[in-house]
Short mmCIF file of C-alpha atoms in Angstrom, two decimals:
data_model
loop_
_atom_site.label_atom_id
_atom_site.label_comp_id
_atom_site.label_asym_id
_atom_site.label_seq_id
_atom_site.Cartn_x
_atom_site.Cartn_y
_atom_site.Cartn_z
CA MET N 1 -67.89 -27.12 -57.27
CA ILE N 2 -71.46 -27.26 -55.60
CA ALA N 3 -72.47 -23.94 -54.89
CA TRP N 4 -72.75 -23.44 -58.51
CA ARG N 5 -75.24 -26.03 -59.04
CA PRO N 6 -78.29 -24.43 -58.61
CA ILE N 7 -77.41 -21.61 -60.79
CA GLY N 8 -76.55 -23.59 -63.37
CA ALA N 9 -79.93 -25.30 -63.25
CA VAL N 10 -81.88 -22.57 -63.69
CA VAL N 11 -80.31 -21.39 -66.58
CA GLY N 12 -79.72 -24.64 -68.14
CA LEU N 13 -83.22 -25.04 -67.45
CA LEU N 14 -84.13 -21.22 -69.35
CA GLY N 15 -81.74 -22.30 -71.90
CA PHE N 16 -83.28 -25.46 -73.02
CA LEU N 17 -86.66 -23.29 -73.17
CA LEU N 18 -85.94 -20.88 -75.43
CA LEU N 19 -84.43 -23.64 -77.75
CA LEU N 20 -87.63 -25.57 -77.74
CA VAL N 21 -89.53 -22.37 -78.46
CA ALA N 22 -87.60 -21.94 -81.23
CA LEU N 23 -87.77 -25.26 -82.75
CA THR N 24 -91.16 -25.02 -82.42
CA GLY N 25 -91.83 -21.97 -83.97
CA THR N 26 -89.45 -23.28 -87.05
CA VAL N 27 -91.34 -26.35 -87.61
CA THR N 28 -95.20 -24.55 -86.93
CA GLY N 29 -93.87 -21.10 -88.94
CA ASP N 30 -95.83 -19.00 -86.31
CA MET N 31 -93.07 -17.66 -84.18
CA ALA N 32 -95.44 -14.78 -82.78
CA GLY N 33 -98.09 -16.91 -81.13
CA THR N 34 -95.30 -19.94 -80.00
CA TRP N 35 -93.89 -16.75 -78.06
CA GLN N 36 -96.68 -15.59 -76.77
CA GLU N 37 -97.92 -19.08 -75.29
CA VAL N 38 -94.28 -19.43 -72.94
CA SER N 39 -93.45 -15.78 -72.76
CA GLY N 40 -94.78 -15.39 -69.36
CA SER N 41 -93.06 -19.02 -68.38
CA VAL N 42 -89.64 -17.35 -69.65
CA TYR N 43 -89.98 -14.00 -68.30
CA ALA N 44 -90.79 -15.72 -65.00
CA LEU N 45 -87.78 -17.93 -65.21
CA LEU N 46 -86.11 -15.05 -66.05
CA ALA N 47 -86.83 -13.10 -62.38
CA ILE N 48 -85.47 -15.83 -60.98
CA VAL N 49 -82.17 -15.70 -62.73
CA ALA N 50 -81.88 -12.14 -61.89
CA VAL N 51 -82.97 -12.45 -58.31
CA ILE N 52 -80.62 -15.31 -58.02
CA ALA N 53 -77.74 -13.55 -59.47
CA LEU N 54 -78.63 -10.41 -57.21
CA GLY N 55 -78.75 -12.33 -54.13
CA ALA N 56 -74.93 -13.82 -55.13
CA THR N 57 -73.79 -10.21 -56.17
CA GLY N 58 -74.73 -8.61 -52.57
CA MET N 59 -73.27 -11.96 -51.23
CA SER N 60 -70.17 -11.56 -52.63
CA VAL N 61 -69.76 -8.19 -52.19
CA GLN N 62 -70.17 -8.60 -48.33
CA ARG N 63 -67.87 -11.66 -48.47
CA VAL N 64 -65.10 -9.50 -49.59
CA ARG N 65 -65.66 -6.97 -47.27
CA ALA N 66 -65.84 -9.20 -44.58
CA ARG N 67 -62.65 -11.04 -45.27
CA ALA N 68 -61.07 -7.38 -46.06
CA ALA N 69 -61.65 -6.52 -42.25
CA ARG N 70 -60.84 -9.87 -40.53
CA GLU N 71 -58.31 -9.38 -37.95
CA LEU N 72 -55.28 -11.65 -38.47
CA TRP N 73 -51.80 -11.65 -36.38
CA ARG N 74 -49.22 -14.06 -36.26
CA TYR N 75 -48.13 -15.74 -33.34
CA GLU N 76 -44.60 -17.34 -32.70
CA ILE N 77 -45.25 -21.48 -32.14
CA LEU N 78 -42.59 -22.83 -29.85
CA LEU N 79 -42.70 -27.08 -29.67
CA ALA N 80 -41.45 -29.58 -27.35
CA GLN N 81 -38.78 -30.59 -26.42
CA ALA N 82 -39.22 -34.13 -26.95
CA ASP N 83 -42.59 -34.63 -27.63
CA GLU N 84 -43.89 -37.59 -30.54
CA ALA N 85 -46.48 -38.28 -32.47
CA THR N 86 -47.16 -41.07 -34.21
CA HIS N 87 -48.90 -41.05 -37.15
CA GLU N 88 -52.73 -41.81 -36.53
CA GLU N 89 -52.32 -39.31 -33.51
CA VAL N 90 -51.31 -36.69 -36.57
CA TRP N 91 -54.45 -37.65 -38.78
CA GLN N 92 -56.80 -37.15 -36.20
CA ALA N 93 -55.72 -34.06 -34.77
CA CYS N 94 -55.59 -32.35 -37.72
CA ASP N 95 -59.36 -33.57 -38.70
CA THR N 96 -59.98 -31.67 -35.54
CA LEU N 97 -58.32 -28.38 -36.52
CA VAL N 98 -60.67 -28.52 -39.46
CA LYS N 99 -63.71 -29.26 -37.80
CA THR N 100 -62.86 -26.21 -34.93
CA VAL N 101 -61.75 -24.17 -38.11
CA ARG N 102 -64.98 -24.69 -39.86
CA THR N 103 -67.90 -22.35 -39.10
CA THR N 104 -71.89 -22.59 -39.75
CA LEU N 105 -73.58 -22.09 -43.28
CA VAL N 106 -75.17 -18.77 -41.77
CA SER N 107 -71.13 -17.10 -40.75
CA ARG N 108 -69.80 -18.30 -44.09
CA VAL N 109 -72.62 -16.35 -45.64
CA CYS N 110 -72.41 -12.85 -43.94
CA SER N 111 -68.34 -12.66 -43.42
CA GLY N 112 -67.13 -15.31 -46.20
CA GLN N 113 -64.55 -18.93 -45.45
CA PRO N 114 -62.61 -18.25 -42.42
CA TRP N 115 -59.08 -19.70 -42.84
CA ILE N 116 -55.60 -20.56 -40.90
CA ALA N 117 -52.38 -20.40 -42.02
CA PHE N 118 -48.70 -22.47 -40.35
CA GLU N 119 -46.00 -20.44 -41.88
CA LEU N 120 -42.15 -21.13 -42.22
CA TRP N 121 -40.22 -18.29 -42.00
CA HIS N 122 -36.28 -18.39 -42.39
CA ASP N 123 -34.66 -14.92 -42.74
CA PRO N 124 -30.54 -15.04 -43.35
CA PRO N 125 -27.86 -13.55 -41.48
CA ARG N 126 -27.92 -9.72 -42.53
CA GLN N 127 -24.50 -8.79 -41.58
CA ALA N 128 -21.29 -10.16 -39.89
CA GLY N 129 -21.82 -11.85 -37.34
CA GLU N 130 -25.02 -12.57 -36.99
CA THR N 131 -26.98 -16.09 -37.65
CA GLY N 132 -29.79 -17.19 -39.44
CA ASN N 133 -33.35 -17.32 -37.70
CA SER N 134 -36.15 -19.98 -38.75
CA LYS N 135 -39.40 -19.37 -37.01
CA LEU N 136 -42.73 -21.29 -37.42
CA LEU N 137 -45.77 -19.16 -37.16
CA LEU N 138 -49.62 -19.65 -36.93
CA LEU N 139 -52.02 -17.07 -38.64
CA CYS N 140 -55.19 -16.69 -37.69
CA GLU N 141 -57.65 -14.74 -35.50
CA PRO N 142 -56.82 -13.85 -32.22
CA MET N 143 -60.03 -15.63 -30.81
CA MET N 144 -59.39 -18.90 -32.79
CA VAL N 145 -56.00 -19.34 -30.99
CA GLY N 146 -56.53 -21.53 -28.14
CA ARG N 147 -58.44 -23.53 -29.68
CA VAL N 148 -56.08 -24.28 -32.63
CA LEU N 149 -53.82 -24.72 -29.47
CA GLY N 150 -55.92 -27.11 -27.51
CA THR N 151 -56.40 -29.14 -30.85
CA LEU N 152 -52.45 -29.03 -31.38
CA ARG N 153 -51.42 -30.34 -28.03
CA ARG N 154 -53.20 -33.90 -29.09
CA ILE N 155 -49.97 -34.07 -31.27
CA SER N 156 -47.88 -32.45 -28.87
CA PRO N 157 -49.12 -31.91 -25.49
CA ASN N 158 -46.41 -28.73 -24.59
CA ILE N 159 -46.92 -27.44 -27.64
CA SER N 160 -47.24 -23.47 -27.04
CA VAL N 161 -47.31 -19.64 -28.64
CA ARG N 162 -44.91 -17.08 -27.44
CA ALA N 163 -46.07 -14.68 -24.38
CA GLY N 164 -45.70 -11.63 -24.11
CA SER N 165 -45.09 -9.63 -20.74
CA ASP N 166 -48.65 -9.98 -19.87
CA GLY N 167 -48.58 -13.95 -20.00
CA SER N 168 -51.30 -13.17 -23.14
CA PRO N 169 -49.83 -14.91 -26.75
CA ARG N 170 -47.27 -12.14 -28.38
CA ARG N 171 -48.46 -11.42 -31.36
CA TYR N 172 -45.43 -11.19 -34.16
CA GLU N 173 -44.88 -9.25 -37.19
CA PRO N 174 -42.48 -11.30 -39.85
CA PRO N 175 -39.37 -9.81 -41.43
CA GLN N 176 -39.71 -7.48 -43.93
CA PHE N 177 -41.12 -9.14 -46.63
CA SER N 178 -41.56 -8.36 -50.18
CA PRO N 179 -42.21 -11.94 -52.33
CA GLU N 180 -40.25 -11.50 -55.89
CA HIS N 181 -41.60 -14.87 -56.93
CA VAL N 182 -44.79 -16.92 -55.62
CA LEU N 183 -45.38 -20.38 -56.43
CA ARG N 184 -48.56 -22.44 -55.40
CA VAL N 185 -48.80 -26.57 -56.13
CA SER N 186 -51.87 -28.52 -56.79
CA LYS N 187 -52.70 -32.21 -57.33
CA ASP N 188 -51.68 -34.05 -60.00
CA ARG N 189 -54.56 -36.68 -60.67
CA GLU N 190 -58.11 -36.48 -59.19
CA TRP N 191 -58.71 -35.00 -55.41
CA GLU N 192 -60.18 -38.15 -54.11
CA LEU N 193 -56.91 -39.93 -54.72
CA PRO N 194 -54.27 -38.67 -51.42
CA ILE N 195 -51.16 -37.07 -52.16
CA THR N 196 -49.53 -39.76 -48.85
CA GLY N 197 -50.91 -43.09 -47.72
CA MET N 198 -50.33 -44.97 -44.81
CA LYS N 199 -46.79 -45.31 -44.65
CA GLY N 200 -45.29 -47.45 -42.13
CA ALA N 201 -47.04 -48.44 -38.80
CA ARG N 202 -49.84 -47.27 -37.68
CA GLY N 203 -48.52 -46.70 -34.33
CA GLN N 204 -44.60 -45.30 -35.49
CA SER N 205 -43.49 -41.79 -35.95
CA ASN N 206 -41.91 -40.35 -39.06
CA ALA N 207 -38.25 -40.23 -38.40
CA ARG N 208 -37.72 -37.01 -41.18
CA SER N 209 -40.66 -35.10 -41.38
CA ALA N 210 -41.59 -33.22 -44.52
CA MET N 211 -41.54 -29.96 -42.29
CA ALA N 212 -37.94 -30.88 -41.27
CA SER N 213 -36.88 -31.11 -44.76
CA ILE N 214 -38.88 -27.61 -45.80
CA ILE N 215 -36.15 -26.01 -42.65
CA ARG N 216 -32.74 -28.03 -43.97
CA ALA N 217 -34.25 -26.00 -47.92
CA GLN N 218 -34.45 -23.01 -46.60
CA GLN N 219 -31.33 -22.84 -44.64
CA GLN N 220 -29.33 -23.88 -48.08
CA LEU N 221 -31.47 -21.15 -49.72
CA GLY N 222 -30.88 -18.54 -47.12
CA ARG N 223 -26.58 -19.22 -47.32
CA GLU N 224 -27.61 -17.93 -51.17
CA GLY N 225 -29.24 -14.37 -49.68
CA TYR N 226 -32.98 -15.51 -50.27
CA VAL N 227 -35.44 -14.97 -47.23
CA SER N 228 -38.17 -17.67 -48.00
CA CYS N 229 -41.46 -18.61 -46.62
CA VAL N 230 -43.50 -21.70 -46.71
CA ARG N 231 -47.27 -21.11 -45.97
CA VAL N 232 -49.54 -24.12 -45.98
CA CYS N 233 -53.18 -22.41 -45.87
CA ILE N 234 -55.63 -24.28 -44.42
CA MET N 235 -59.71 -23.14 -45.37
CA PRO N 236 -62.42 -26.11 -44.53
CA CYS N 237 -65.13 -26.67 -46.73
CA ASP N 238 -68.90 -27.24 -46.66
CA GLY N 239 -69.43 -30.79 -45.41
CA SER N 240 -71.48 -31.70 -48.45
CA VAL N 241 -67.73 -31.74 -50.22
CA ASP N 242 -66.61 -34.95 -47.22
CA ARG N 243 -70.16 -36.65 -48.51
CA LEU N 244 -69.46 -36.31 -52.10
CA ALA N 245 -65.72 -37.18 -51.81
CA GLY N 246 -67.13 -40.49 -50.27
CA SER N 247 -69.37 -41.54 -52.62
CA ARG N 248 -67.28 -41.06 -55.59
CA LEU N 249 -64.58 -43.27 -54.09
CA ARG N 250 -67.00 -45.46 -53.71
CA ARG N 251 -67.73 -45.31 -57.93
CA MET N 252 -64.00 -45.33 -58.11
CA ALA N 253 -63.79 -48.12 -56.45
CA ASP N 254 -66.45 -50.00 -58.59
CA ARG N 255 -65.25 -49.21 -61.87
CA ALA N 256 -61.99 -50.14 -60.49
CA GLY N 257 -63.30 -53.67 -60.06
CA GLY N 258 -61.66 -55.15 -63.18
CA PRO N 259 -58.52 -56.68 -64.45
CA ASN N 260 -56.35 -53.52 -63.87
CA ALA N 261 -54.74 -54.46 -60.34
CA ALA N 262 -52.38 -51.18 -60.25
CA VAL N 263 -55.68 -48.87 -60.54
CA SER N 264 -57.42 -51.42 -57.79
CA ALA N 265 -53.81 -50.68 -55.51
CA ASP N 266 -54.15 -47.17 -55.96
CA ILE N 267 -57.90 -47.36 -55.03
CA MET N 268 -57.77 -49.05 -52.41
CA GLN N 269 -54.45 -47.35 -50.81
CA ALA N 270 -57.56 -44.55 -51.43
CA GLN N 271 -59.93 -45.59 -49.41
CA GLN N 272 -57.25 -46.67 -46.43
CA ALA N 273 -55.89 -42.91 -46.38
CA GLY N 274 -59.03 -40.92 -47.25
CA GLY N 275 -61.82 -40.23 -44.75
CA GLY N 276 -62.49 -37.29 -42.32
CA SER N 277 -63.37 -33.42 -43.10
CA LEU N 278 -62.12 -32.05 -46.41
CA SER N 279 -60.22 -28.14 -46.63
CA PHE N 280 -58.88 -26.46 -49.69
CA VAL N 281 -55.17 -26.21 -48.61
CA GLU N 282 -52.65 -23.47 -50.45
CA LEU N 283 -49.37 -25.17 -50.32
CA GLN N 284 -47.54 -21.92 -51.40
CA ALA N 285 -43.48 -20.91 -51.25
CA ALA N 286 -42.34 -16.89 -51.88
CA VAL N 287 -38.16 -15.81 -51.56
CA GLN N 288 -37.22 -12.91 -52.06
CA GLY N 289 -33.25 -11.71 -51.92
CA ILE N 290 -31.55 -9.54 -50.22
CA THR N 291 -27.96 -9.48 -51.72
CA ARG N 292 -26.04 -7.95 -54.94
CA ASP N 293 -25.94 -11.04 -56.14
CA ALA N 294 -29.14 -12.35 -55.49
CA GLN N 295 -31.20 -9.65 -57.01
CA GLY N 296 -32.41 -9.59 -60.12
CA ARG N 297 -32.95 -13.43 -61.06
CA SER N 298 -35.09 -14.06 -63.95
CA PHE N 299 -38.86 -15.94 -63.76
CA SER N 300 -37.42 -19.02 -64.42
CA ASP N 301 -34.70 -19.14 -61.76
CA LEU N 302 -36.66 -17.67 -58.97
CA GLN N 303 -39.70 -20.71 -59.72
CA THR N 304 -36.45 -23.20 -59.61
CA LEU N 305 -35.58 -22.06 -56.09
CA CYS N 306 -39.27 -22.39 -55.07
CA GLN N 307 -39.60 -25.98 -56.32
CA GLY N 308 -36.49 -26.92 -54.42
CA LEU N 309 -38.52 -25.47 -51.31
CA LEU N 310 -41.40 -27.33 -51.56
CA SER N 311 -39.49 -30.06 -53.24
CA PRO N 312 -40.05 -32.02 -50.34
CA ALA N 313 -44.01 -32.29 -50.42
CA MET N 314 -43.83 -32.61 -54.03
CA SER N 315 -41.29 -35.40 -54.29
CA ASN N 316 -43.51 -38.01 -52.32
CA ALA N 317 -44.00 -41.01 -54.31
CA SER N 318 -47.81 -42.09 -53.51
CA VAL N 319 -51.62 -42.63 -55.28
CA ASN N 320 -51.20 -39.03 -55.49
CA THR N 321 -48.94 -36.20 -56.42
CA LEU N 322 -48.16 -32.53 -56.37
CA THR N 323 -47.41 -30.39 -59.30
CA GLU N 324 -46.35 -26.44 -59.43
CA ARG N 325 -48.88 -24.05 -61.52
CA HIS N 326 -47.37 -21.76 -63.73
CA MET N 327 -48.79 -18.09 -63.08
CA TYR N 328 -47.22 -16.04 -65.45
CA LEU N 329 -50.28 -13.56 -65.45
CA ARG N 330 -51.33 -13.55 -61.45
CA GLN N 331 -48.00 -13.53 -59.54
CA ARG N 332 -48.70 -9.54 -58.82
CA MET N 333 -52.30 -10.83 -57.23
CA TYR N 334 -50.59 -13.55 -55.34
CA GLN N 335 -47.14 -11.38 -54.20
CA ARG N 336 -49.83 -8.62 -52.77
CA ARG N 337 -51.56 -10.86 -51.17
CA TRP N 338 -49.26 -12.52 -49.11
CA ALA N 339 -48.80 -10.16 -46.06
CA ARG N 340 -52.37 -11.34 -45.29
CA ALA N 341 -52.09 -15.21 -46.74
CA THR N 342 -55.96 -14.35 -48.33
CA PRO N 343 -56.74 -17.56 -50.18
CA PRO N 344 -58.71 -17.26 -53.47
CA LEU N 345 -62.46 -16.25 -53.07
CA VAL N 346 -63.67 -18.82 -54.62
CA PRO N 347 -61.44 -21.95 -54.73
CA ASP N 348 -60.38 -24.03 -57.34
CA GLN N 349 -63.79 -26.06 -58.84
CA SER N 350 -61.65 -28.76 -59.89
CA GLY N 351 -60.82 -29.83 -56.74
CA ALA N 352 -57.12 -29.61 -57.20
CA THR N 353 -56.10 -27.81 -53.85
CA LEU N 354 -58.63 -30.53 -52.01
CA MET N 355 -56.98 -32.35 -49.30
CA TRP N 356 -58.51 -35.00 -46.92
CA PRO N 357 -56.63 -34.45 -43.15
CA ILE N 358 -53.73 -36.95 -43.50
CA GLU N 359 -52.43 -35.18 -46.41
CA VAL N 360 -52.49 -32.11 -44.30
CA ALA N 361 -51.10 -34.02 -41.52
CA TYR N 362 -48.19 -34.97 -43.87
CA LEU N 363 -47.43 -30.87 -44.97
CA ILE N 364 -47.16 -29.41 -41.03
CA GLU N 365 -46.20 -32.67 -39.13
CA PRO N 366 -43.44 -31.27 -36.77
CA ALA N 367 -39.69 -32.52 -36.58
CA ASN N 368 -39.17 -34.37 -33.06
CA LEU N 369 -36.25 -33.13 -31.35
CA ALA N 370 -34.62 -36.83 -31.51
CA SER N 371 -34.14 -37.00 -34.99
CA GLU N 372 -33.97 -33.58 -36.06
CA PHE N 373 -32.00 -32.47 -32.89
CA ASP N 374 -30.00 -29.92 -35.17
CA LEU N 375 -32.95 -27.66 -36.91
CA PRO N 376 -32.66 -24.37 -36.13
CA ILE N 377 -36.14 -23.54 -34.92
CA GLU N 378 -36.93 -22.38 -31.53
CA ARG N 379 -38.23 -25.02 -28.85
CA HIS N 380 -39.22 -24.84 -25.33
CA THR N 381 -35.96 -24.74 -22.86
CA VAL N 382 -37.39 -25.95 -20.06
CA PRO N 383 -38.41 -29.93 -20.31
CA TYR N 384 -41.05 -32.01 -19.27
CA LEU N 385 -41.77 -33.38 -16.03
CA PRO N 386 -44.39 -35.39 -15.02
CA VAL N 387 -45.48 -35.48 -12.36
CA PRO N 388 -47.44 -38.56 -10.47
CA PRO N 389 -50.76 -38.32 -9.73
CA GLY N 390 -50.81 -38.73 -5.93
CA LEU N 391 -47.85 -36.40 -5.32
CA PRO N 392 -49.71 -34.13 -2.21
CA ARG N 393 -49.84 -30.69 -3.36
CA ALA N 394 -48.60 -27.49 -1.76
CA THR N 395 -51.14 -25.20 -0.82
CA LEU N 396 -51.98 -22.48 0.86
CA SER N 397 -53.89 -22.30 4.21
CA ARG N 398 -55.56 -18.62 3.23
CA PRO N 399 -55.73 -17.03 -0.20
CA PHE N 400 -54.07 -14.03 -0.67
CA GLU N 401 -55.31 -10.96 -0.17
CA PRO N 402 -55.55 -8.15 -2.75
CA PRO N 403 -53.00 -5.46 -2.09
CA PRO N 404 -54.04 -2.04 -0.13
CA GLU N 405 -52.92 1.41 -1.66
CA ASP N 406 -49.80 1.74 0.78
CA ALA N 407 -48.07 -1.60 -0.32
CA ASP N 408 -44.70 -2.13 -1.41
CA ASP N 409 -43.59 -2.33 -5.28
CA ILE N 410 -40.81 -4.42 -6.15
CA GLY N 411 -40.21 -4.83 -9.64
CA GLY N 412 -43.42 -3.16 -10.65
CA PHE N 413 -45.90 -5.18 -8.57
CA ARG N 414 -47.46 -4.33 -5.12
CA ILE N 415 -47.03 -7.37 -2.95
CA GLN N 416 -48.15 -8.12 0.35
CA ILE N 417 -48.28 -11.58 2.21
CA PRO N 418 -50.16 -11.65 5.07
CA ALA N 419 -48.88 -12.76 8.47
CA PRO N 420 -50.24 -15.95 9.66
CA ASP N 421 -51.56 -14.98 13.37
CA GLY N 422 -50.19 -18.31 15.24
CA PRO N 423 -46.90 -20.40 14.20
CA VAL N 424 -46.72 -21.79 10.44
CA GLU N 425 -45.81 -25.62 10.59
CA VAL N 426 -45.63 -27.82 7.44
CA LEU N 427 -47.10 -31.27 7.14
CA ASP N 428 -47.14 -33.45 4.07
CA GLY N 429 -46.28 -30.47 1.59
CA GLU N 430 -49.12 -28.39 2.55
CA ILE N 431 -48.37 -25.22 4.99
CA VAL N 432 -50.76 -24.64 8.05
CA ALA N 433 -51.08 -21.60 10.30
#
């Protein structure tokens, strides 16, 4: 949307110059003489276009190779038991999340655009006696897990990822999944208009989030024998797009200052909900039948199933709405891309997938346990116990020393606690030797 402007300006200037030469030669009847006078400028512009084309081609090849070699892993997100955030807190956290993932221009030129994805998986029971399994996964680079969690803890202070035996984030392998159908959605109106507004008071939370409704739709589809996945892939755009969006909103408000009250109300709601760092968001759904009855469905039937998964996000009554994109010819390509959650190399230049932070918050807002206690999503089993800051903490009078080679092996760990020289007394929660 912006990257093609310099190339388009040079190509347009070259075309205008060639047209001017042709008209001048036709009018004067001396085409050869006219061409001889301007041939130097035309060759210079052709050289500039060739250099730009070669540079863009080399940069694109480098970006494609870097994207293919990028290390991406999935981590299971564990929600807290009773954390609840307001709309404004979720909105601000999503704005911070986009800024956290966004990198510098040099990094984007060398290694391509970074992205992260949130995935809702539902694996139905495959044998008698089993129960369905729902998981919320984060897909990102290993070095970005801590930063993403730090941002999400603004919404839920106790949110975390499942840890391995060594305490590090555990990498999770999703179910064996070969999608039979992939559905993508995009905005139906102008990209400056958000798909959601400031619903309710600014200090209140959402009783039923879109994520909770999607999980319930996945449960219902799992009873019919389908493995399903709904993904929200976030790819931050350049900061210049944020400035362009602000100026376009102001121009839309100036044009809507007429007698059309409905248009003016839409623009006013867009200005209240807009603001923050824009990003390209790919909202996708994919299904695969694992039972005999679920396999062999037609394209339209699978399209309808995916529409049911995304209906909580598509049915929101607001200034803008989401509509499905029919991909008859690109199904195979997106099915191959599904394992790595690779977004398009060149985002939609019409801006149909550009979203404000408040729109991202609407899609990834976690469900509150108080209102969604029966969701099959895993949460922390240990409740959050706030400790007063004035409570004395127990400390050791001397640090633990490294165990020697002949220390006892207890449970796979060599442990040796140094014995105090004198009597031990506990004073105000502290161990004093």
